[in-house]
Short mmCIF file of C-alpha atoms in Angstrom, two decimals:
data_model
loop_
_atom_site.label_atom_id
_atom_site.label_comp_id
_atom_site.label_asym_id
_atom_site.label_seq_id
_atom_site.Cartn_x
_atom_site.Cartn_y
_atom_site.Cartn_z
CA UNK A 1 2.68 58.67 19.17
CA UNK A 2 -0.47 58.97 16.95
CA UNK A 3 2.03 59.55 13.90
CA UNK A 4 3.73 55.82 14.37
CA UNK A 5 0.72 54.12 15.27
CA UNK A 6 -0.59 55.52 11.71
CA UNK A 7 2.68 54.19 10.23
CA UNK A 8 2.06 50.52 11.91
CA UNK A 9 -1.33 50.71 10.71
CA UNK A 10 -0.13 51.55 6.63
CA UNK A 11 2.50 48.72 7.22
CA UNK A 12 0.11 46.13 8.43
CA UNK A 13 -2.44 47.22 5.70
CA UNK A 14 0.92 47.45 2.57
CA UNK A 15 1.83 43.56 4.37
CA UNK A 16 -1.63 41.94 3.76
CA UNK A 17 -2.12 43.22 0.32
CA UNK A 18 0.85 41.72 -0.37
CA UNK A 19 0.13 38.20 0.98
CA UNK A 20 -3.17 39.12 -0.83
CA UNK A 21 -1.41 39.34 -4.07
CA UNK A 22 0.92 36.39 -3.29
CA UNK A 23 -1.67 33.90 -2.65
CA UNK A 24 -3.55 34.76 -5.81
CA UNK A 25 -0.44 34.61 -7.71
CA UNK A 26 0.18 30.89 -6.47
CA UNK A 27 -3.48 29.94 -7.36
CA UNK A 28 -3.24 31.20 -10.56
CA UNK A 29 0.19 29.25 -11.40
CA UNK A 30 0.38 27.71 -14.77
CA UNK A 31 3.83 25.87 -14.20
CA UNK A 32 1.96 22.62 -14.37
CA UNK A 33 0.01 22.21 -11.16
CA UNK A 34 -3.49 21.03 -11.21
CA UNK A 35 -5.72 23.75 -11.66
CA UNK A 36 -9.56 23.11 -10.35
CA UNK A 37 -12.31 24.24 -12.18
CA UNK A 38 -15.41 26.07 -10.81
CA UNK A 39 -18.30 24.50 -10.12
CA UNK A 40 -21.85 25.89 -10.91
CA UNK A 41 -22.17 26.59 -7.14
CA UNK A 42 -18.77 28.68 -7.40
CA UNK A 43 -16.79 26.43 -5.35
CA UNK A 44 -13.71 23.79 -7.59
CA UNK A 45 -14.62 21.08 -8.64
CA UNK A 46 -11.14 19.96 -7.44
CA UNK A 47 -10.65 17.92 -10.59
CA UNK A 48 -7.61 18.08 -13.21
CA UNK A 49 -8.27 20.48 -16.01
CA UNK A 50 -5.29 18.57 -17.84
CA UNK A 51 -6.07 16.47 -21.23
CA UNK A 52 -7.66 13.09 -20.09
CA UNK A 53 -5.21 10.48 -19.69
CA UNK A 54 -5.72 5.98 -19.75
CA UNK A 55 -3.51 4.07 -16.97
CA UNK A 56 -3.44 0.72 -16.32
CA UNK A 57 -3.40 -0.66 -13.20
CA UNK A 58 -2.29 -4.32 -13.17
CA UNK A 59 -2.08 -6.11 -9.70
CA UNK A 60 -0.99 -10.02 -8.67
CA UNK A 61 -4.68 -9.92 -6.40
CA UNK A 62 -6.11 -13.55 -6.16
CA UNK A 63 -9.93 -13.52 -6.26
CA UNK A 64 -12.02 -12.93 -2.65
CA UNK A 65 -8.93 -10.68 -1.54
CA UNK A 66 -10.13 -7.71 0.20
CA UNK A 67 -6.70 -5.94 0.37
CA UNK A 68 -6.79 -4.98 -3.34
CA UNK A 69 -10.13 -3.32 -3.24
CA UNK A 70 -8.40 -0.85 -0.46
CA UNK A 71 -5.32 -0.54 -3.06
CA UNK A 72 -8.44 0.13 -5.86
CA UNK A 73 -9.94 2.93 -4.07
CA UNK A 74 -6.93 5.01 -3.49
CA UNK A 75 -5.75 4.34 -7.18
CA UNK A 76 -9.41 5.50 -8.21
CA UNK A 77 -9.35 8.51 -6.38
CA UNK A 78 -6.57 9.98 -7.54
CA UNK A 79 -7.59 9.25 -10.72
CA UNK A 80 -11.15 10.75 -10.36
CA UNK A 81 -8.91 13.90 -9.26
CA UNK A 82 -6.30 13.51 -11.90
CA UNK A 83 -8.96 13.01 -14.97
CA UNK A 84 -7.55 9.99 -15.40
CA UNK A 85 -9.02 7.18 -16.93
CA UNK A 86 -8.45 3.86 -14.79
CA UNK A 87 -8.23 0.57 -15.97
CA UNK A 88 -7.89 -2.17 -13.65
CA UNK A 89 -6.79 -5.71 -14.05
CA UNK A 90 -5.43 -8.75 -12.34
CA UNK A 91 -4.37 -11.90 -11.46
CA UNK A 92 -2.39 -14.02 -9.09
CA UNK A 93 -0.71 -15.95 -11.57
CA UNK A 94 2.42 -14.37 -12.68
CA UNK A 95 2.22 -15.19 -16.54
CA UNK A 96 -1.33 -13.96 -16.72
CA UNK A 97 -0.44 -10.83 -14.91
CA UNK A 98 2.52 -10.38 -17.56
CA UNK A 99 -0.74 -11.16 -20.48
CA UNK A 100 -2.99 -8.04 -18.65
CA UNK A 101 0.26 -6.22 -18.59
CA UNK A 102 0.66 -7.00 -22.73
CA UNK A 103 -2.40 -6.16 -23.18
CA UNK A 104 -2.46 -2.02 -21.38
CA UNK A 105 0.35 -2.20 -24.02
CA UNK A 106 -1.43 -2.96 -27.10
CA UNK A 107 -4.17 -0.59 -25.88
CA UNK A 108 -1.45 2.25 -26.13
CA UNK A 109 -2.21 3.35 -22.32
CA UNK A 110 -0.78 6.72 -21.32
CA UNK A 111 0.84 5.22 -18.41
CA UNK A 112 0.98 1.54 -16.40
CA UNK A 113 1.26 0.68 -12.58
CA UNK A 114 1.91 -2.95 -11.65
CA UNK A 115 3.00 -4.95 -8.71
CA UNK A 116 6.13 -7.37 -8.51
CA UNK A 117 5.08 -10.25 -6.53
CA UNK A 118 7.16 -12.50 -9.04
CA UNK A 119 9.06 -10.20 -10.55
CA UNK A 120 10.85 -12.25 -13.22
CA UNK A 121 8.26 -13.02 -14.82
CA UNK A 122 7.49 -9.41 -15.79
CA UNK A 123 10.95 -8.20 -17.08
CA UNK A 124 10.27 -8.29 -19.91
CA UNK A 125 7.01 -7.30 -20.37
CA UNK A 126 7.99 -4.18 -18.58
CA UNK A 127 10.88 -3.61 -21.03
CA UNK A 128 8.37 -3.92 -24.02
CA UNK A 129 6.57 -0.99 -22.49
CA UNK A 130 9.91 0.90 -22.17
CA UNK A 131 10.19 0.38 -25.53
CA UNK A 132 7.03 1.73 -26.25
CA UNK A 133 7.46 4.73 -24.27
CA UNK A 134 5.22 3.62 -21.70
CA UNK A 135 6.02 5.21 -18.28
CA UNK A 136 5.83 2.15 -15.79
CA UNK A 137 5.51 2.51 -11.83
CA UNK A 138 6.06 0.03 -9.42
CA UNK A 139 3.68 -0.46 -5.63
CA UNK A 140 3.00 -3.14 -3.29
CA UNK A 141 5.71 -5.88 -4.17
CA UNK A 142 9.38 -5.43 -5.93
CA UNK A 143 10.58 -2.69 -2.90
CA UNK A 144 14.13 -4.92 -4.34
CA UNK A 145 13.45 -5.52 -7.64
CA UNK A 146 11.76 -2.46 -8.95
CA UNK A 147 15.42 -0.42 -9.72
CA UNK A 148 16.36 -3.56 -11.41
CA UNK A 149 13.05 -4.17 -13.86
CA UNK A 150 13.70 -0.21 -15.10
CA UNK A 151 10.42 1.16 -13.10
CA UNK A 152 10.46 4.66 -12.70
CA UNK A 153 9.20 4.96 -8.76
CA UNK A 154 8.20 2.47 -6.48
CA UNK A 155 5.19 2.84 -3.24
CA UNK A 156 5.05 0.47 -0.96
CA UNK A 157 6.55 -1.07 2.40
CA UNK A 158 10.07 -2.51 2.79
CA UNK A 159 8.94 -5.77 3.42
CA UNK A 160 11.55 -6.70 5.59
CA UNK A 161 12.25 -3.71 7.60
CA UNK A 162 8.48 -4.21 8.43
CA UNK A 163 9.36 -7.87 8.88
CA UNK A 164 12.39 -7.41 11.48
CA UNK A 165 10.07 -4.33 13.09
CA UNK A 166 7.25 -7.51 13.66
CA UNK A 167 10.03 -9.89 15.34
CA UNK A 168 11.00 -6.90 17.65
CA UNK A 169 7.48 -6.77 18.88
CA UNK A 170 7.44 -10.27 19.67
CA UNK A 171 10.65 -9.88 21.40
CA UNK A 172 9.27 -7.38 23.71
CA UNK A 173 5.82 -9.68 24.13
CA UNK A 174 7.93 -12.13 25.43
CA UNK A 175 7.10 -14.75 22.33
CA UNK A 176 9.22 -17.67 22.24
CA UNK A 177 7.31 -19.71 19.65
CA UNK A 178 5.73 -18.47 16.59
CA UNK A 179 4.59 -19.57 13.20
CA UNK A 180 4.63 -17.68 9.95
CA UNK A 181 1.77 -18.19 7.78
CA UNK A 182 2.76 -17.67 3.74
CA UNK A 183 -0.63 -17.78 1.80
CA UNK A 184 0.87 -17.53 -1.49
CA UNK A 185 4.26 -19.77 -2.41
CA UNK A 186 7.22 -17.98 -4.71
CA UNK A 187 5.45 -14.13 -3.25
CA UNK A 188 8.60 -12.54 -2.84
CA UNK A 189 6.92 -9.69 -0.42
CA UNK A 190 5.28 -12.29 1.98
CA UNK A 191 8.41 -14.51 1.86
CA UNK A 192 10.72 -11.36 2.53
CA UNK A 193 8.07 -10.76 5.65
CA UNK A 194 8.38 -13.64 7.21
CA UNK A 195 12.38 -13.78 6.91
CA UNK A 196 12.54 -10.37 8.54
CA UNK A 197 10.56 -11.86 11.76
CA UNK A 198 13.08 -14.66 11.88
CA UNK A 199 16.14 -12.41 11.67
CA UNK A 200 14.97 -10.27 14.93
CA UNK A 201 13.15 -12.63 16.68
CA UNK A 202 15.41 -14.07 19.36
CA UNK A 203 12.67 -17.35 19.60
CA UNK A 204 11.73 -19.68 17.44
CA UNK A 205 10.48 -19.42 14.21
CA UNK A 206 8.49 -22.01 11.77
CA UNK A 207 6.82 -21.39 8.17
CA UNK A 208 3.54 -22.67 7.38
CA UNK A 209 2.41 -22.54 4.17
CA UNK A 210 -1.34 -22.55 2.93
CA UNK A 211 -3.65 -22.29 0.38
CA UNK A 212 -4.88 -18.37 0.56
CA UNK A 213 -7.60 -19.29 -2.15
CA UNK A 214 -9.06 -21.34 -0.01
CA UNK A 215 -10.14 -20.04 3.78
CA UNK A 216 -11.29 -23.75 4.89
CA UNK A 217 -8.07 -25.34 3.77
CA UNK A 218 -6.35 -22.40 5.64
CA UNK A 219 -8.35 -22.41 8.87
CA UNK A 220 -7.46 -26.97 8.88
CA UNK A 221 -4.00 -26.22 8.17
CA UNK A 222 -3.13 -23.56 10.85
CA UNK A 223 -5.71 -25.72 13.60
CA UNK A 224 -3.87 -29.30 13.06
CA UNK A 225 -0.42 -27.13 12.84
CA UNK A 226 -1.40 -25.94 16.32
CA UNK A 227 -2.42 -29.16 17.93
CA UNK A 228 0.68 -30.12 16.58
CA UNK A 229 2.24 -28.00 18.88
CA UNK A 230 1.22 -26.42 22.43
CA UNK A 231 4.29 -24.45 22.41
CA UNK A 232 3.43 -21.72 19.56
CA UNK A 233 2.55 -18.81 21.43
CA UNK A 234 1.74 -16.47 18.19
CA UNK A 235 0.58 -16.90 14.92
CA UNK A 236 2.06 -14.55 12.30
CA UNK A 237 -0.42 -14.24 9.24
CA UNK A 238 0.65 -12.24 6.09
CA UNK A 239 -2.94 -10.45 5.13
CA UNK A 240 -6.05 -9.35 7.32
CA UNK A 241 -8.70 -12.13 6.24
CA UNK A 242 -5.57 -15.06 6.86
CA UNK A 243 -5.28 -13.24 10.23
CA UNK A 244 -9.48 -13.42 11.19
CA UNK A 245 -9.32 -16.96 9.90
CA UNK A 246 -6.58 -18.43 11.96
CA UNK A 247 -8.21 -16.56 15.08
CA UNK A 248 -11.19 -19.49 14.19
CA UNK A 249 -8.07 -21.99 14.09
CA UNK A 250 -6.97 -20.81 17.50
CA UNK A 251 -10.31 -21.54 19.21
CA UNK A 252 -10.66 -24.70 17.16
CA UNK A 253 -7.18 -25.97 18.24
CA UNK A 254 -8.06 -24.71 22.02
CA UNK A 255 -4.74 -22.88 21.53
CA UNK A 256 -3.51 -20.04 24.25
CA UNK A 257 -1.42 -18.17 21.06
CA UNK A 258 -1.90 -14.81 19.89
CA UNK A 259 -2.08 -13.61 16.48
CA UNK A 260 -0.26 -11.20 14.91
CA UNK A 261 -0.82 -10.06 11.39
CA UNK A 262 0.57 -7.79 8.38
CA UNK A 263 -2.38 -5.27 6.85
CA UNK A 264 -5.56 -4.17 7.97
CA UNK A 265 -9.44 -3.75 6.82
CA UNK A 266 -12.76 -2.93 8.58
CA UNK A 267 -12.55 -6.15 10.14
CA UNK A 268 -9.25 -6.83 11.91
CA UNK A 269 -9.44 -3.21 13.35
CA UNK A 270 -12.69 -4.56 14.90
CA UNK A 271 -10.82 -7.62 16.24
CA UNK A 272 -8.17 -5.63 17.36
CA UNK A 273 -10.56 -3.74 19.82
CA UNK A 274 -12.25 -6.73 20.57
CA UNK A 275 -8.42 -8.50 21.99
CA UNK A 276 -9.24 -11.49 19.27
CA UNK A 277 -6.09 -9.84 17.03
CA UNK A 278 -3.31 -8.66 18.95
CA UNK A 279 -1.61 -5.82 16.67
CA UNK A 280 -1.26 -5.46 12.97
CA UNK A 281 1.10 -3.68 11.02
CA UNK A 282 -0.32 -0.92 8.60
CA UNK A 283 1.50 -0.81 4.95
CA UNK A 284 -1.33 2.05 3.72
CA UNK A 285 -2.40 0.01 0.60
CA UNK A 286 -5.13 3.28 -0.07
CA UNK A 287 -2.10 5.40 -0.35
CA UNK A 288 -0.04 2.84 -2.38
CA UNK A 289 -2.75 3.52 -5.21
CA UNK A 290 -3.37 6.77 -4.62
CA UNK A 291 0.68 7.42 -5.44
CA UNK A 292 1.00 5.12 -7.77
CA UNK A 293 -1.74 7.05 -10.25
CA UNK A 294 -1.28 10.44 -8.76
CA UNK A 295 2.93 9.93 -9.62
CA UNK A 296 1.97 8.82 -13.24
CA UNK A 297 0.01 12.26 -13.77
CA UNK A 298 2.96 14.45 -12.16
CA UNK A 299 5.08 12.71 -14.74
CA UNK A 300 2.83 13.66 -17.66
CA UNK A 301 1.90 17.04 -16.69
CA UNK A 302 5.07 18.27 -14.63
CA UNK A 303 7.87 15.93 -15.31
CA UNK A 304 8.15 14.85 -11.58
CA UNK A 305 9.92 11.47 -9.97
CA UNK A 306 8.88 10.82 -6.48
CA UNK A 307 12.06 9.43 -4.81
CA UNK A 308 13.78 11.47 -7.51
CA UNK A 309 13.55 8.00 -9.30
CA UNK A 310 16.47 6.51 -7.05
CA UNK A 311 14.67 5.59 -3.78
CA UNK A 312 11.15 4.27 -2.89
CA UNK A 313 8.55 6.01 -1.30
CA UNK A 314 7.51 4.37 2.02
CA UNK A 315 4.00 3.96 3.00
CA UNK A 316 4.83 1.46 6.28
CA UNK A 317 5.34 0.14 8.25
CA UNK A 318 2.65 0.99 11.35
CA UNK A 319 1.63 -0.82 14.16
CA UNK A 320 -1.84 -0.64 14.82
CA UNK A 321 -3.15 -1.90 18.64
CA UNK A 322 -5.39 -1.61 21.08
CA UNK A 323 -3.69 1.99 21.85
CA UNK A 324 -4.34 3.52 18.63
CA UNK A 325 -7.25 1.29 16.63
CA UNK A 326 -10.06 3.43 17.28
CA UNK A 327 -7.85 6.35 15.43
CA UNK A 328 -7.93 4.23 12.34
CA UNK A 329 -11.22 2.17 12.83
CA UNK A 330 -13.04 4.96 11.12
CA UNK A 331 -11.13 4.81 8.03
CA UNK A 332 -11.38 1.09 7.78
CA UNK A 333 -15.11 1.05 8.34
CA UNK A 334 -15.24 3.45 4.67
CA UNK A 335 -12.60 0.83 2.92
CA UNK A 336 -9.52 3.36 2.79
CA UNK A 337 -7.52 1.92 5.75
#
């Protein structure tokens, strides 16, 4: 008995030494992982030891829009990890955003991210950078366009999967009349939103269109729409501070409908607990620039395609509610959710 509880005892002892050596093996990999440096304290640093790269991150964000800086602090964390050096750009107008896009070009950048909210207009920009061997990614907008345009990956939401996923919510709400705010006119991604709620919602259905640059226009537009008509029983907006506006429309109108809304940020998840919002749905745009720049240095430094270059990479869609805001709230209230 003593004599096999010796030979457990060598076994156990032979099986962690091997882990032992396993595990420092893996840390020690130099197959193109990042490897962390040590800090003076002797922890890691947990930063890229890799030769310091330039990307350019050029986005269709209109001025005031609070979504982007969400998208902004993903992208610059991963590039804080990745020693990357970030430069961000952007603008709502589509020839402009082709101009910033021309310009990460001329600067030679080591790698470029944009979005496709009009993605015609940036064909051929983006086949200038092919030509200059610039590796371009694709987040946000273009979830159909992207294969087409020659991007290499794509992060983002399928606009209207997350769309049709909205309508079925209202279905089971019991909705019968609903408007679909569009802050932005010739946006594929918010048009492709609001024609996924109208091919699953079994009520009716009406697009608004407003001004998103301008929040008093917006809150007039959405308030007179409503008077309008008694019937609407939800209000679909297309970003978080359209959403917290037409909740000031509502009141204004002395309207009974609900709103509903696409994306989130510290203050819609505080609406959301407070009953003023009814439900959002999450598309991750933290993660969408995180990926975006982290993909950009796996392609550099290890050859990688996320998606294997043939299918996106999904960050949404998520419903957010009453049930599970306080999960996320914290997030929000530190500008990464």
């Amino acid at each position: 008995m003593e004599r096999k509880t010796r030979t457990r005892k060598t076994t156990a002892i032979a099986a962690a030494c091997a882990a032992t050596l396993i595990l420092a093996a893996g840390c020690s990999s130099s197959s193109g992982g990042k490897q962390s440096e040590a800090s003076a304290s002797g922890g890691t640093a947990g930063k890229a030891n890799t030769p310091r790269m330039t990307i350019a991150l050029v986005t269709h964000q209109s001025p005031g829009d609070t979504f982007w800086d969400i998208v902004r602090k993903g992208a610059e964390a991963a590039a804080a990890k990745d020693n990357v050096k970030l430069v961000y750009s952007a603008d709502p107008n589509a020839g402009n955003q082709a101009n910033l896009v021309q310009n990460a070009i001329d600067q030679k950048v080591d790698g470029i991210a944009i979005t496709l909210a009009k993605p015609d207009a940036l064909k051929d920009v983006v086949g200038k950078a092919k030509a200059a061997s610039i590796p371009v990614v694709g987040l946000n907008s273009g979830v159909s366009d992207w294969k087409k345009l020659g991007l290499m990956e794509f992060f983002g939401q399928d606009e209207t999967v997350a769309g049709e996923a909205l309508g079925n919510r209202l279905n089971t709400l019991g909705s019968k009349t609903a408007v679909c705010v569009i802050q932005e006119q010739g946006n594929i991604g918010l048009t492709q939103r609001c024609d996924g709620v109208k091919k699953t919602f079994s009520g009716s259905l009406e697009t608004l269109y407003v001004n998103g640059t301008d929040m008093p226009s917006v809150k007039s537009t959405i308030t007179a729409k409503l008077k309008q008509n008694s019937a609407i029983d939800h209000v679909v907006t297309l970003g978080a501070p359209i959403a917290l506006t037409a909740a000031g429309a509502v009141t204004d109108a002395g309207s009974k409908a609900k709103i509903a809304t696409f994306d989130l940020n510290k203050d819609l998840t505080g609406a959301i607990s407070k009953g003023t919002i009814e439900f959002a749905v999450d598309q991750q745009p933290y993660l969408q620039g995180y990926l975006a720049i982290d993909s950009l240095w796996l392609y550099k430094n290890n050859g990688n395609y996320m998606g294997g270059g043939e299918q996106p990479v999904l960050t949404g869609p998520a419903f957010v509610d009453k049930s599970n805001v306080d999960a996320v709230a914290a997030f929000a209230a530190k500008g990464t959710r």
